[in-house]
Amino acid sequence: MALEAKPQSNLVPNPSFEAYISCPFTISMIANAAPWNNATLGSPDYFHSCDTSAFTGVPVNFRGHQAARTGSGYAGVYAYIAGGPPYREYIQTPLLAALEKDRKYDVEFYVSLADTVQFAVKTLGLCFSIDSSSEAIPYVSSLIPQINYGGSGHLAWRDGWEKISGVYTASGGERFIIIGNFRSDSASDPVLTDSTAAYPSSYYYIDDVSVSCHDCSELPNVFTPNGDGRNDFIDFSDHTLAEQIVTIYNRWGTMVFESSQSNTRWDGKDLKGNDCSDGVYYYVFHYSDFINTDFNDLNKKGFIQLIR
Ligand SMILES: [Ca+2]
């Protein structure tokens, strides 16, 4: 059985809210950025520059003025409303693959406080879940987020994007992520940062959500292509990607192998079909997602040890 050298891409589909079923034109349309949807009866919003009305557009919309962190779209959720019963909104999506038990994942997303709200909070988070959330509530979710904002101050930046990130060790089988403010009003510690803003509430834009394997490219990619049927190749195949190019170099930096097939398995032979010698090789894996075909080129790099 081959050891996996499979580089992991972002497991979050539509991670930058660029792809839409149809252009948003009013509030509560997060489901247009499928497969994102709402996790409770709260109704998250979706903004994209395809809406030129300035209501759910980018950069101008009913919540203020904000350029997307990348691309042309982002999501938005209420994190707090002053003076009433607690109100929250949460976005959720299935992942492209379930998380693997005991494996570590790098998690990050970006938030920006909307211009039209008075309050900032410091308790946005991300929850991994085996099941999708369908809590029939418009207020604080009962879920407990594993990734939380770790800063000491409030998430009060209105002009740019603040990163919330962490490393998560999977229990195994988590297939969904849910993002929002999972804390009570008092625990959210709302602070008035602009008393002249229109609304006594706190509302955040969300962009660029990423969950990617933390330790995959550090795995010891040892393989023994001696034809005994055991561990005879390194498997780069990944059908969740749109495009991929694997290039393998020897220790002197000379390219020995290259393939753009989606089912590439390197068997330790060079492009002429000759056996490569024992030693350490270096791979570069360029790829692009199906959903973000306009995303910048992504790549993973690492070492492979060939033993005959
Ligand atoms: Ca975006």
Short mmCIF file of C-alpha atoms and ligand atoms in Angstrom, two decimals:
data_model
loop_
_atom_site.label_atom_id
_atom_site.label_comp_id
_atom_site.label_asym_id
_atom_site.label_seq_id
_atom_site.Cartn_x
_atom_site.Cartn_y
_atom_site.Cartn_z
CA MET A 1 0.00 0.00 0.00
CA ALA A 2 1.36 3.38 -0.97
CA LEU A 3 2.12 6.03 1.57
CA GLU A 4 0.18 9.10 0.74
CA ALA A 5 1.96 12.19 -0.45
CA LYS A 6 -1.35 13.69 -1.39
CA PRO A 7 -1.16 17.42 -0.80
CA GLN A 8 -4.31 18.69 0.81
CA SER A 9 -6.09 21.68 -0.60
CA ASN A 10 -8.65 23.79 1.22
CA LEU A 11 -11.47 21.52 2.37
CA VAL A 12 -13.95 24.42 2.37
CA PRO A 13 -16.04 24.70 -0.80
CA ASN A 14 -16.71 28.17 -2.16
CA PRO A 15 -14.33 29.47 0.55
CA SER A 16 -14.32 33.08 -0.60
CA PHE A 17 -18.05 33.32 -1.44
CA GLU A 18 -17.25 33.98 -5.08
CA ALA A 19 -19.53 31.41 -6.74
CA TYR A 20 -23.28 31.96 -6.61
CA ILE A 21 -26.41 30.19 -7.80
CA SER A 22 -27.93 33.56 -8.55
CA CYS A 23 -26.86 37.04 -7.61
CA PRO A 24 -28.03 38.23 -4.16
CA PHE A 25 -30.44 41.18 -4.23
CA THR A 26 -31.84 41.38 -0.70
CA ILE A 27 -31.12 40.28 2.89
CA SER A 28 -30.85 36.66 4.08
CA MET A 29 -29.54 35.15 0.84
CA ILE A 30 -26.48 33.21 2.06
CA ALA A 31 -27.85 30.04 0.44
CA ASN A 32 -27.19 31.67 -2.94
CA ALA A 33 -23.50 31.09 -2.16
CA ALA A 34 -24.12 27.35 -2.07
CA PRO A 35 -23.22 25.10 -0.44
CA TRP A 36 -23.14 27.73 2.33
CA ASN A 37 -26.42 28.05 4.20
CA ASN A 38 -27.80 29.18 7.54
CA ALA A 39 -27.32 27.04 10.65
CA THR A 40 -30.18 28.40 12.79
CA LEU A 41 -33.32 30.46 12.20
CA GLY A 42 -31.09 33.52 12.09
CA SER A 43 -30.71 34.60 8.49
CA PRO A 44 -27.16 35.43 7.35
CA ASP A 45 -26.55 37.68 4.40
CA TYR A 46 -24.60 37.37 1.17
CA PHE A 47 -22.86 40.20 -0.64
CA HIS A 48 -21.39 40.16 -4.12
CA SER A 49 -20.38 42.78 -6.65
CA CYS A 50 -22.79 41.22 -9.14
CA ASP A 51 -25.47 43.22 -7.28
CA THR A 52 -25.00 46.76 -8.55
CA SER A 53 -27.89 48.16 -6.48
CA ALA A 54 -25.66 48.92 -3.47
CA PHE A 55 -28.00 46.89 -1.27
CA THR A 56 -26.19 43.55 -1.21
CA GLY A 57 -23.33 44.67 -3.42
CA VAL A 58 -19.57 44.84 -2.89
CA PRO A 59 -17.98 47.13 -1.86
CA VAL A 60 -21.12 49.17 -1.07
CA ASN A 61 -24.10 47.54 0.63
CA PHE A 62 -26.74 48.17 3.27
CA ARG A 63 -24.23 47.36 6.01
CA GLY A 64 -21.59 49.83 4.87
CA HIS A 65 -18.56 49.99 2.63
CA GLN A 66 -16.14 47.08 2.50
CA ALA A 67 -13.99 45.64 -0.25
CA ALA A 68 -13.81 41.85 -0.36
CA ARG A 69 -10.62 40.45 1.14
CA THR A 70 -10.26 38.46 -2.06
CA GLY A 71 -12.46 38.37 -5.11
CA SER A 72 -15.91 39.97 -5.23
CA GLY A 73 -18.04 38.37 -2.51
CA TYR A 74 -18.36 37.72 1.21
CA ALA A 75 -20.91 36.71 3.86
CA GLY A 76 -22.33 38.65 6.80
CA VAL A 77 -23.77 37.76 10.24
CA TYR A 78 -25.23 39.47 13.28
CA ALA A 79 -23.07 38.84 16.33
CA TYR A 80 -25.07 40.87 18.87
CA ILE A 81 -28.08 43.18 19.17
CA ALA A 82 -28.29 45.57 22.12
CA GLY A 83 -31.33 45.97 24.30
CA GLY A 84 -33.36 42.98 23.22
CA PRO A 85 -33.41 39.22 23.36
CA PRO A 86 -30.12 37.76 22.15
CA TYR A 87 -29.97 37.46 18.37
CA ARG A 88 -27.33 35.66 16.32
CA GLU A 89 -26.72 34.50 12.77
CA TYR A 90 -24.47 31.59 11.69
CA ILE A 91 -23.22 30.40 8.33
CA GLN A 92 -22.41 26.76 7.71
CA THR A 93 -21.14 24.56 4.91
CA PRO A 94 -20.29 20.93 4.40
CA LEU A 95 -16.58 20.24 3.88
CA LEU A 96 -15.24 18.60 0.71
CA ALA A 97 -14.13 15.64 2.83
CA ALA A 98 -14.59 14.51 6.41
CA LEU A 99 -11.75 15.23 8.81
CA GLU A 100 -9.50 12.33 9.75
CA LYS A 101 -9.11 11.29 13.37
CA ASP A 102 -6.08 12.73 15.20
CA ARG A 103 -4.93 14.67 12.17
CA LYS A 104 -4.21 18.37 12.66
CA TYR A 105 -5.89 21.01 10.51
CA ASP A 106 -5.01 24.65 9.98
CA VAL A 107 -8.15 26.74 10.24
CA GLU A 108 -8.64 30.40 9.40
CA PHE A 109 -11.23 32.92 8.39
CA TYR A 110 -11.36 36.69 8.16
CA VAL A 111 -13.87 39.16 9.58
CA SER A 112 -14.53 42.88 9.25
CA LEU A 113 -16.83 44.94 11.45
CA ALA A 114 -19.61 46.63 9.45
CA ASP A 115 -19.67 50.44 9.28
CA THR A 116 -23.33 50.84 10.25
CA VAL A 117 -23.23 49.14 13.67
CA GLN A 118 -22.23 50.62 17.01
CA PHE A 119 -20.75 47.63 18.82
CA ALA A 120 -17.76 45.32 18.47
CA VAL A 121 -17.48 41.93 20.18
CA LYS A 122 -14.50 39.61 20.71
CA THR A 123 -16.04 36.17 20.54
CA LEU A 124 -16.43 35.02 16.95
CA GLY A 125 -15.58 31.38 16.38
CA LEU A 126 -15.79 28.32 14.16
CA CYS A 127 -17.33 25.00 15.13
CA PHE A 128 -16.57 21.63 13.53
CA SER A 129 -19.50 19.25 13.59
CA ILE A 130 -20.22 15.72 12.40
CA ASP A 131 -23.77 16.75 11.57
CA SER A 132 -25.13 19.90 10.01
CA SER A 133 -26.81 22.33 12.36
CA SER A 134 -30.54 22.87 12.03
CA GLU A 135 -31.23 24.50 15.37
CA ALA A 136 -34.70 26.05 15.20
CA ILE A 137 -33.62 29.15 17.08
CA PRO A 138 -32.74 32.70 16.08
CA TYR A 139 -30.46 33.22 19.08
CA VAL A 140 -27.27 31.78 20.57
CA SER A 141 -26.37 28.36 19.18
CA SER A 142 -25.76 25.59 21.70
CA LEU A 143 -22.70 24.43 19.77
CA ILE A 144 -19.23 24.97 21.22
CA PRO A 145 -16.67 26.33 18.74
CA GLN A 146 -13.21 24.75 18.73
CA ILE A 147 -11.60 27.72 16.97
CA ASN A 148 -11.99 31.07 18.72
CA TYR A 149 -10.67 34.56 18.34
CA GLY A 150 -7.60 34.64 20.52
CA GLY A 151 -6.83 38.33 20.60
CA SER A 152 -7.06 40.41 23.75
CA GLY A 153 -8.94 43.29 22.17
CA HIS A 154 -12.22 43.51 20.36
CA LEU A 155 -12.79 42.75 16.69
CA ALA A 156 -13.25 46.40 15.91
CA TRP A 157 -11.53 46.96 12.56
CA ARG A 158 -14.03 48.41 10.08
CA ASP A 159 -11.66 49.21 7.23
CA GLY A 160 -9.89 45.88 6.83
CA TRP A 161 -10.02 42.19 7.65
CA GLU A 162 -8.92 40.53 10.89
CA LYS A 163 -7.81 36.89 10.89
CA ILE A 164 -9.22 34.33 13.29
CA SER A 165 -7.20 31.14 13.17
CA GLY A 166 -6.10 28.06 15.03
CA VAL A 167 -4.99 24.46 14.71
CA TYR A 168 -7.62 21.81 15.29
CA THR A 169 -6.96 18.14 16.05
CA ALA A 170 -9.84 16.20 14.54
CA SER A 171 -11.94 13.70 16.44
CA GLY A 172 -12.71 12.13 13.07
CA GLY A 173 -15.77 12.38 10.87
CA GLU A 174 -16.37 16.12 11.16
CA ARG A 175 -18.07 17.13 7.92
CA PHE A 176 -19.47 20.59 8.64
CA ILE A 177 -18.23 23.96 9.83
CA ILE A 178 -20.40 26.64 11.43
CA ILE A 179 -19.20 30.23 11.94
CA GLY A 180 -20.62 32.97 14.16
CA ASN A 181 -20.74 34.23 17.73
CA PHE A 182 -21.48 31.26 19.98
CA ARG A 183 -21.26 33.19 23.26
CA SER A 184 -23.90 34.87 25.40
CA ASP A 185 -24.35 38.64 25.24
CA SER A 186 -22.39 39.19 28.46
CA ALA A 187 -19.59 36.79 27.45
CA SER A 188 -19.34 38.57 24.10
CA ASP A 189 -18.32 41.71 26.00
CA PRO A 190 -19.87 44.11 23.48
CA VAL A 191 -18.17 47.49 23.45
CA LEU A 192 -19.52 50.70 21.93
CA THR A 193 -16.99 51.78 19.33
CA ASP A 194 -19.12 54.19 17.24
CA SER A 195 -22.11 55.84 18.92
CA THR A 196 -22.92 57.68 15.70
CA ALA A 197 -23.49 54.49 13.70
CA ALA A 198 -27.06 53.73 12.72
CA TYR A 199 -27.69 50.45 14.54
CA PRO A 200 -27.23 49.41 18.22
CA SER A 201 -25.84 46.05 17.23
CA SER A 202 -22.72 44.20 16.08
CA TYR A 203 -22.42 42.76 12.59
CA TYR A 204 -19.47 41.17 10.79
CA TYR A 205 -18.56 40.44 7.22
CA ILE A 206 -16.80 37.07 6.72
CA ASP A 207 -14.43 36.12 3.88
CA ASP A 208 -11.78 33.52 2.96
CA VAL A 209 -12.54 30.49 5.10
CA SER A 210 -9.89 27.78 5.06
CA VAL A 211 -9.49 24.32 6.60
CA SER A 212 -6.40 22.49 5.39
CA CYS A 213 -4.35 19.57 6.61
CA HIS A 214 -1.59 20.82 8.91
CA ASP A 215 0.78 17.87 8.83
CA CYS A 216 0.15 16.19 5.50
CA SER A 217 3.13 17.63 3.65
CA GLU A 218 5.40 16.82 6.59
CA LEU A 219 4.67 13.10 6.38
CA PRO A 220 7.71 10.97 5.63
CA ASN A 221 7.10 10.24 1.97
CA VAL A 222 9.23 7.14 1.76
CA PHE A 223 8.53 4.67 -1.01
CA THR A 224 10.17 1.54 -2.38
CA PRO A 225 9.50 1.14 -6.12
CA ASN A 226 11.04 -2.31 -6.50
CA GLY A 227 8.03 -3.96 -8.12
CA ASP A 228 7.04 -6.15 -5.19
CA GLY A 229 3.55 -4.65 -5.15
CA ARG A 230 4.08 -2.98 -1.82
CA ASN A 231 4.62 0.76 -1.50
CA ASP A 232 5.70 0.95 -5.13
CA PHE A 233 4.53 4.47 -5.88
CA ILE A 234 3.73 7.88 -4.43
CA ASP A 235 0.08 8.76 -4.99
CA PHE A 236 -0.63 12.36 -5.99
CA SER A 237 -4.13 11.67 -7.33
CA ASP A 238 -6.76 14.09 -6.10
CA HIS A 239 -10.02 14.34 -8.00
CA THR A 240 -11.27 17.23 -5.86
CA LEU A 241 -8.95 19.54 -7.79
CA ALA A 242 -9.58 21.25 -11.10
CA GLU A 243 -6.01 21.29 -12.35
CA GLN A 244 -2.80 19.87 -11.00
CA ILE A 245 0.79 19.61 -12.10
CA VAL A 246 3.31 17.50 -10.22
CA THR A 247 6.98 18.18 -10.84
CA ILE A 248 9.72 16.13 -9.20
CA TYR A 249 13.34 17.21 -8.95
CA ASN A 250 16.42 15.32 -7.86
CA ARG A 251 18.79 16.63 -5.23
CA TRP A 252 20.66 18.66 -7.82
CA GLY A 253 17.51 20.46 -8.87
CA THR A 254 17.15 18.64 -12.17
CA MET A 255 13.59 17.81 -13.12
CA VAL A 256 13.15 14.06 -13.39
CA PHE A 257 9.37 13.76 -13.69
CA GLU A 258 6.34 15.88 -14.48
CA SER A 259 2.65 15.12 -14.94
CA SER A 260 -0.59 17.07 -15.23
CA GLN A 261 -2.84 14.02 -14.94
CA SER A 262 -5.42 14.01 -12.14
CA ASN A 263 -4.49 10.43 -11.25
CA THR A 264 -0.73 10.79 -11.09
CA ARG A 265 1.16 8.11 -9.21
CA TRP A 266 4.95 8.39 -9.40
CA ASP A 267 6.56 5.01 -9.76
CA GLY A 268 10.14 6.22 -9.38
CA LYS A 269 10.88 6.35 -13.11
CA ASP A 270 12.08 9.39 -14.99
CA LEU A 271 10.38 10.75 -18.12
CA LYS A 272 12.33 8.30 -20.31
CA GLY A 273 11.12 5.35 -18.24
CA ASN A 274 14.45 4.72 -16.53
CA ASP A 275 14.58 3.94 -12.81
CA CYS A 276 15.62 6.88 -10.67
CA SER A 277 18.30 6.05 -8.14
CA ASP A 278 17.97 5.87 -4.38
CA GLY A 279 17.85 9.22 -2.70
CA VAL A 280 15.86 12.25 -1.73
CA TYR A 281 13.65 13.98 -4.26
CA TYR A 282 11.70 17.21 -4.06
CA TYR A 283 8.19 17.64 -5.36
CA VAL A 284 6.21 20.75 -6.28
CA PHE A 285 2.48 20.36 -6.66
CA HIS A 286 0.61 23.22 -8.35
CA TYR A 287 -3.17 23.03 -8.33
CA SER A 288 -6.42 24.98 -8.52
CA ASP A 289 -9.84 24.24 -7.04
CA PHE A 290 -12.97 23.51 -9.03
CA ILE A 291 -14.84 26.25 -7.26
CA ASN A 292 -12.18 28.91 -7.27
CA THR A 293 -10.84 28.48 -10.75
CA ASP A 294 -9.92 32.14 -10.75
CA PHE A 295 -7.98 31.78 -7.52
CA ASN A 296 -4.28 32.42 -7.53
CA ASP A 297 -2.19 29.37 -8.23
CA LEU A 298 -1.72 27.27 -5.15
CA ASN A 299 1.11 24.92 -4.47
CA LYS A 300 2.52 22.42 -2.01
CA LYS A 301 6.12 21.29 -1.76
CA GLY A 302 7.88 18.51 0.06
CA PHE A 303 10.44 15.75 0.05
CA ILE A 304 10.23 12.15 -1.06
CA GLN A 305 12.72 9.47 -0.17
CA LEU A 306 13.16 6.74 -2.76
CA ILE A 307 14.52 3.42 -1.50
CA ARG A 308 15.01 0.41 -3.74
CA CA B 1 -14.39 36.81 -1.28
#
